[in-house]
Tab-separated table of C-alpha atoms in Angstrom:
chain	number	residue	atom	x	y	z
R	1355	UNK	CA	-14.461	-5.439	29.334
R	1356	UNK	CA	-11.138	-3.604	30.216
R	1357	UNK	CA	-9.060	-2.561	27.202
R	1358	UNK	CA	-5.679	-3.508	26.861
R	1359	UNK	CA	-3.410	-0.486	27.752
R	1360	UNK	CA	-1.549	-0.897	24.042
R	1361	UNK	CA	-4.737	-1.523	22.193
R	1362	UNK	CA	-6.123	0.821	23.518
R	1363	UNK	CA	-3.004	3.436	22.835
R	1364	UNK	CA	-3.327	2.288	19.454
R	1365	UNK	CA	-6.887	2.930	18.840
R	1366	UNK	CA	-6.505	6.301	20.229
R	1367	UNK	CA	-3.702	6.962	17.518
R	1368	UNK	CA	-5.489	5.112	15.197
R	1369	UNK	CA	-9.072	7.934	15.806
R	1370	UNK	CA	-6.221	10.649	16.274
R	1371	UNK	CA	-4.441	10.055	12.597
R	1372	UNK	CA	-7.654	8.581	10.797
R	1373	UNK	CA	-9.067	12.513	12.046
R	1374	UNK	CA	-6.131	14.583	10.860
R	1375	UNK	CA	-6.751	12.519	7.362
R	1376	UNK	CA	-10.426	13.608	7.147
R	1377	UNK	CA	-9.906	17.428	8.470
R	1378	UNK	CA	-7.233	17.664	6.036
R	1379	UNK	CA	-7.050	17.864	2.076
R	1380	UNK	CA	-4.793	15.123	1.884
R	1381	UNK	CA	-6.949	12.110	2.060
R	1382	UNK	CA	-9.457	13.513	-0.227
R	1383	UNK	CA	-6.933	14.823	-2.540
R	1384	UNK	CA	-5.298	11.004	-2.856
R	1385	UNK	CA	-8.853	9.733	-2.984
R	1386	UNK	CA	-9.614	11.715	-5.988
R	1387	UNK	CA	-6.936	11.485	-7.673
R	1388	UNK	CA	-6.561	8.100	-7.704
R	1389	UNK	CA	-9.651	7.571	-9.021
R	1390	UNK	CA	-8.804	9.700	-11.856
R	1391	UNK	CA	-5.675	8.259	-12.460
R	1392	UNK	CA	-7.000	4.638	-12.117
R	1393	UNK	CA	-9.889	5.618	-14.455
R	1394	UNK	CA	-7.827	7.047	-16.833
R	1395	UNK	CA	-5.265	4.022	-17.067
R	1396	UNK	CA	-8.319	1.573	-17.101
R	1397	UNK	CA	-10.494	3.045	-19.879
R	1398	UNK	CA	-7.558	4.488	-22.010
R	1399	UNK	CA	-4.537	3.037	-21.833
R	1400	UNK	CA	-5.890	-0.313	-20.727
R	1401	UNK	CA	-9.161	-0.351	-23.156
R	1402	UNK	CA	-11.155	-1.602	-20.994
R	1403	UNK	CA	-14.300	-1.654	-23.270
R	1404	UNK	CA	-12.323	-2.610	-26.245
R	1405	UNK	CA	-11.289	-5.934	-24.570
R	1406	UNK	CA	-14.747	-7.063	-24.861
R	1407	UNK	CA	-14.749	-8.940	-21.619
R	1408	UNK	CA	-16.367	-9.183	-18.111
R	1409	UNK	CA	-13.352	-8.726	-16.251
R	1410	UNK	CA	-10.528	-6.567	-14.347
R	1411	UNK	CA	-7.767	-7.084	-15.680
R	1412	UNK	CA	-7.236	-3.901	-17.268
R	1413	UNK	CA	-8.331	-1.969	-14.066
R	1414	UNK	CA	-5.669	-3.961	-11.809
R	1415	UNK	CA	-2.699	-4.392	-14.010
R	1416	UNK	CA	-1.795	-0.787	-12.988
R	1417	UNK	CA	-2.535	-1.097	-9.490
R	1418	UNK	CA	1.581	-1.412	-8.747
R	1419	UNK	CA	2.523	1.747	-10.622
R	1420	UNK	CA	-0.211	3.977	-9.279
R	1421	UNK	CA	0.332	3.017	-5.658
R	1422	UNK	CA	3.528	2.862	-5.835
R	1423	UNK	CA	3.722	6.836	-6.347
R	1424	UNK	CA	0.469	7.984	-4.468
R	1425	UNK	CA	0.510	5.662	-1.410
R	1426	UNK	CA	4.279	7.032	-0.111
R	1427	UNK	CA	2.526	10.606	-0.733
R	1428	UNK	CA	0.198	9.123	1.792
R	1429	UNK	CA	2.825	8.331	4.141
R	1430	UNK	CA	5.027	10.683	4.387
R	1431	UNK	CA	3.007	12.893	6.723
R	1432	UNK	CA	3.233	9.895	9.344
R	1433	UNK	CA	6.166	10.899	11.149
R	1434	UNK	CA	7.426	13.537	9.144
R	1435	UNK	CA	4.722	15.894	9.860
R	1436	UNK	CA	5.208	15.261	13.793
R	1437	UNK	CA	8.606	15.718	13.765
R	1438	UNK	CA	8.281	19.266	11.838
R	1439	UNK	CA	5.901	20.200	14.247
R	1440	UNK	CA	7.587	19.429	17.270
R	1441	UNK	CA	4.570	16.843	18.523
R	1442	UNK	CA	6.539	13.972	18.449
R	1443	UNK	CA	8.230	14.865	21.748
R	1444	UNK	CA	5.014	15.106	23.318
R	1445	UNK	CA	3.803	11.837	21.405
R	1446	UNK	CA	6.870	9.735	22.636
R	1447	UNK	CA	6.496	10.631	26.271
R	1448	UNK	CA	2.813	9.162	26.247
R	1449	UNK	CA	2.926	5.989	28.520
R	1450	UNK	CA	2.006	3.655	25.718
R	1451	UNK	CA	4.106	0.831	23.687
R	1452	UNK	CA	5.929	1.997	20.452
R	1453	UNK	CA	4.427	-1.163	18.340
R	1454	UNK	CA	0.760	1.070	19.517
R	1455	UNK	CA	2.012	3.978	17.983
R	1456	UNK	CA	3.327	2.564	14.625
R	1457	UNK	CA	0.539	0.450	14.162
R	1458	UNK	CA	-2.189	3.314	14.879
R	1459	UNK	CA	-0.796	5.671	12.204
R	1460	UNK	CA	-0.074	2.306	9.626
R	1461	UNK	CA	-3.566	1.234	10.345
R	1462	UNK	CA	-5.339	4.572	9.975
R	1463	UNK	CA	-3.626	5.351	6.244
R	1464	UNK	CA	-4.489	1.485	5.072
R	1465	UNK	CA	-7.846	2.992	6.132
R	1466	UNK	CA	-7.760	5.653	3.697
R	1467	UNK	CA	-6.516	3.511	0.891
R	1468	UNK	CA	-9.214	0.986	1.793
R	1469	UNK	CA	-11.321	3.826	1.350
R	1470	UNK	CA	-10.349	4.660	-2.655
R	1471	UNK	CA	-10.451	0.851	-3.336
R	1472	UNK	CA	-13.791	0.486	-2.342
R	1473	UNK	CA	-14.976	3.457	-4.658
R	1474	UNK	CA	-14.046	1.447	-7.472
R	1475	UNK	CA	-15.906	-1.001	-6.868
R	1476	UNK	CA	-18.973	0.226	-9.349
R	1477	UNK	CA	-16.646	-1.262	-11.978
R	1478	UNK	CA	-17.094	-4.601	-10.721
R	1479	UNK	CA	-20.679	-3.985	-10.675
R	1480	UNK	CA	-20.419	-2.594	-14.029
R	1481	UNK	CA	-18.454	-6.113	-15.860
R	1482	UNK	CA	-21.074	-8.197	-13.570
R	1483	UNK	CA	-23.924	-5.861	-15.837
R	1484	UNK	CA	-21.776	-6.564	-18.859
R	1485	UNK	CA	-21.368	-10.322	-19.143
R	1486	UNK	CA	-20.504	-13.467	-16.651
R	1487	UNK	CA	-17.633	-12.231	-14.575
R	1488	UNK	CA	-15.262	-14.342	-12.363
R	1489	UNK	CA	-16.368	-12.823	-9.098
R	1490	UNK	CA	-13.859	-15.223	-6.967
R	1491	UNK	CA	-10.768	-13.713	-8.968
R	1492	UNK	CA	-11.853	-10.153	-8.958
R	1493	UNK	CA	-12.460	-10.605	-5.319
R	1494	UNK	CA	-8.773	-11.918	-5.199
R	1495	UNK	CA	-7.782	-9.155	-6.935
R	1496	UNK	CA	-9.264	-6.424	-4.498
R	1497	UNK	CA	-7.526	-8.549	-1.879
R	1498	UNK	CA	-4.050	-8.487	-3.331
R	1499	UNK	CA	-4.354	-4.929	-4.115
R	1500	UNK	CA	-5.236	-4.238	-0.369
R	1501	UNK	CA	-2.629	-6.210	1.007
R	1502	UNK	CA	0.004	-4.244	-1.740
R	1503	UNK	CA	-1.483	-1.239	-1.000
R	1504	UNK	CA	-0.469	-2.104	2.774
R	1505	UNK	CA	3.203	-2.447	1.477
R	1506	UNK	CA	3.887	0.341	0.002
R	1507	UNK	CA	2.182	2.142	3.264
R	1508	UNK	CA	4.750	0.392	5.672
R	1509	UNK	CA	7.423	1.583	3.468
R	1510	UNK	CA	6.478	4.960	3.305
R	1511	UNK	CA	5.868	4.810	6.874
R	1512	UNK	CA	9.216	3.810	7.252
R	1513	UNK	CA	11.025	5.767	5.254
R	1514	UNK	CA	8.908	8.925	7.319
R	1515	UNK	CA	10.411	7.680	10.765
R	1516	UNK	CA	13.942	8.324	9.115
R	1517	UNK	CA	13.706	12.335	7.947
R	1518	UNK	CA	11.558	15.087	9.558
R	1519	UNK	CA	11.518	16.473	5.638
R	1520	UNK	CA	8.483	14.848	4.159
R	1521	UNK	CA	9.809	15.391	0.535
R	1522	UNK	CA	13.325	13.167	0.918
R	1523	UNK	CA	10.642	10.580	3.181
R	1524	UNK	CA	8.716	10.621	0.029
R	1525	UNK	CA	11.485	10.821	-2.310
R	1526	UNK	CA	13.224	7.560	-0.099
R	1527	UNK	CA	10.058	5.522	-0.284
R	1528	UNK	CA	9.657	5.823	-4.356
R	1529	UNK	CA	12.566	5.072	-4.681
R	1530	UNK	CA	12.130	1.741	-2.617
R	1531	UNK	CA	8.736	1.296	-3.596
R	1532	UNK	CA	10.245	1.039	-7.291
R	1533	UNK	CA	13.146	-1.226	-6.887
R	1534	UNK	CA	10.423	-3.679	-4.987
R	1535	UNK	CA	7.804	-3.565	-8.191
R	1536	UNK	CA	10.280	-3.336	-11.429
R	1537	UNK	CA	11.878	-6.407	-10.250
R	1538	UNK	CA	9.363	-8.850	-11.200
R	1539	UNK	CA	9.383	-7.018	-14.935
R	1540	UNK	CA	10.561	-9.306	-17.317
R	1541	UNK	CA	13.336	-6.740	-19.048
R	1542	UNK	CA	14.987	-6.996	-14.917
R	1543	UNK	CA	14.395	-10.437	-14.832
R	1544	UNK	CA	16.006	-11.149	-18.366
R	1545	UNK	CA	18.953	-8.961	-17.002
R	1546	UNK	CA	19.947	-10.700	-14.013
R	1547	UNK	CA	19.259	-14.219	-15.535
R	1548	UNK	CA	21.743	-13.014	-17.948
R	1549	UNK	CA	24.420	-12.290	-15.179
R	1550	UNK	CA	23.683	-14.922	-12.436
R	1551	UNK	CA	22.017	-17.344	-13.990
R	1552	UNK	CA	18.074	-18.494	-14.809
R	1553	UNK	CA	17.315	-19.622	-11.508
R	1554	UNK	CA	19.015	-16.824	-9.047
R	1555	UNK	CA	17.719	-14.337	-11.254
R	1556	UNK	CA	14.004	-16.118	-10.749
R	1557	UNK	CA	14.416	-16.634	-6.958
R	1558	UNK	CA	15.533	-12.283	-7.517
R	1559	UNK	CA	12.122	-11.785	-8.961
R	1560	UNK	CA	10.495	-13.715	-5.848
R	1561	UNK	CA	10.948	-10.247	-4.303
R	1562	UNK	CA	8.977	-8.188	-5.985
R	1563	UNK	CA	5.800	-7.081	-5.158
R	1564	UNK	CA	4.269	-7.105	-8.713
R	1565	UNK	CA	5.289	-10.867	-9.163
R	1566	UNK	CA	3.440	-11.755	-6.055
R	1567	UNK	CA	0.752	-9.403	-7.465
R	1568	UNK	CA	0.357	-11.092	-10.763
R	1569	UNK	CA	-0.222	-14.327	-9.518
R	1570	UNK	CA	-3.294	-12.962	-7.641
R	1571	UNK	CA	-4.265	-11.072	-10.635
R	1572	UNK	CA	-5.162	-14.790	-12.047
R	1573	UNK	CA	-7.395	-15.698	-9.606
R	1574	UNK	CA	-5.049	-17.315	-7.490
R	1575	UNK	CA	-4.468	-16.899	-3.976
R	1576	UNK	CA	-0.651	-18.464	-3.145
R	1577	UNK	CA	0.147	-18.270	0.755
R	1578	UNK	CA	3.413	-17.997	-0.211
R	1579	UNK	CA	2.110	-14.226	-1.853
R	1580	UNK	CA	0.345	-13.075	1.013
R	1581	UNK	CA	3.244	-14.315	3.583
R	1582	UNK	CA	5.229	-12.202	1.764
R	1583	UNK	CA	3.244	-9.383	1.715
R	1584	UNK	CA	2.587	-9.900	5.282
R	1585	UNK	CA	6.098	-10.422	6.273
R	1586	UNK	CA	6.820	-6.886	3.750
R	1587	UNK	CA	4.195	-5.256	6.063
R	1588	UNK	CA	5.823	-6.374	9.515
R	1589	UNK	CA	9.250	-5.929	8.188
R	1590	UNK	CA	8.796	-2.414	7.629
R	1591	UNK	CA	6.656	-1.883	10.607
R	1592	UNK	CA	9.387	-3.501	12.717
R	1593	UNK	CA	12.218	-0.687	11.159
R	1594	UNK	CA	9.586	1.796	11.881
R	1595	UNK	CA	9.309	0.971	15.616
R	1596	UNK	CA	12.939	0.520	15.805
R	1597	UNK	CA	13.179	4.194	14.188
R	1598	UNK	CA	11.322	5.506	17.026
R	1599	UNK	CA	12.469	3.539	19.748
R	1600	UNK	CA	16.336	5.175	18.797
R	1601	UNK	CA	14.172	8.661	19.148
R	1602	UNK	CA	12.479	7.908	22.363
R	1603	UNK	CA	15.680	6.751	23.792
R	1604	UNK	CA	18.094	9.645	22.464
């Protein structure tokens, strides 16, 4: 069966980046280091054990605050890197569709953060060992994390179609990536109810990835929480393209 000329662009980007992730330290070094840092939160800050229950609460409630600094470090390289090097002239006079492009490299570092979520999943072995778990919320969970881990990718991928300095790209995307999460915290939610009102300041909080977040935490699974992390996703994949397109065409 004959590929699609744009899938098929966008698998090739998609084995191109995916490569560059695995030849270079940077996927292993996120990889790792997440772990550690997830570990760390989970056992110590969290206590996990001293909960004294089969479940993951612990281990996701810091899922926001950890991606939300490692995944734009993941990111940045996207475009950034390309642009430093000079390959992005070469890259935008290949005959294929921007959308291929943006969604190769998007897809490819999802991959990689798939990757370090799926490591962790000895823990939910582990509470499974430990007592009765509620395998249909941690599965939600996992889910929600993946789909927020997605999020913060688009915006880092973003914010790297903007600078050829992968610093301010990273820098930018924090920065984003922060505003997104702390406003579903109650002490910004208490704040703006106290300036426009209880119900703006709730519909405010609607915006926020770690409201959407928390609702999967519990086991539930809203569509209204994973159309917005879905329309988050295409948003910032839709900038992105439009980023490049304004480079192609200059």
């Amino acid at each position: 069966m004959k590929k699609r000329p744009g899938l098929a662009s966008m698998l090739a980007i998609y084995r191109r980046e995916l490569l560059s992730y695995v030849t270079t330290p940077t996927a292993y070094v996120f990889v790792a280091v997440f772990l550690f840092a997830i570990g760390l939160f989970t056992f110590q800050v969290g206590g996990f054990f001293d909960a004294r229950r089969a479940e993951l609460s612990a281990f996701f409630a810091f899922h926001p605050w950890i991606f939300m600094v490692f995944l734009p470090a993941v990111a940045m390289r996207l475009w950034s890197e390309e642009a430093r090097s000079g390959a992005i002239e070469l890259l935008l006079t290949l005959p294929a569709p921007t959308w291929s492009l943006v969604l190769g490299k998007f897809l490819a570092a999802w991959t990689v953060a798939a990757v370090a979520l799926l490591l962790t999943i000895p823990l939910w072995i582990t509470v499974n060992v430990l007592g009765n778990a509620d395998n249909a919320a941690i599965f939600t969970g996992y889910l929600a994390s993946l789909l927020m881990a997605g999020a913060y990718l688009a915006i880092g991928s973003m914010m790297s179609a903007l600078t050829p300095a992968q610093v301010v790209a990273f820098v930018l995307a924090v920065l984003v990536a922060f505003v997104l999460t702390a406003l579903g915290l109650p002490l910004v939610s208490d704040f703006f109810s106290g300036v426009v009102g209880g119900p703006a300041a709730e519909a405010i909080s609607r915006f926020s990835l770690l409201h959407h977040f928390d609702a999967a935490q519990r086991g539930v699974v809203e569509f209204r929480s994973v159309f917005y992390f879905v329309s988050l996703i295409a948003l910032c994949l839709g900038l992105n393209a439009l980023a490049v397109d304004a480079r192609r065409g200059g």
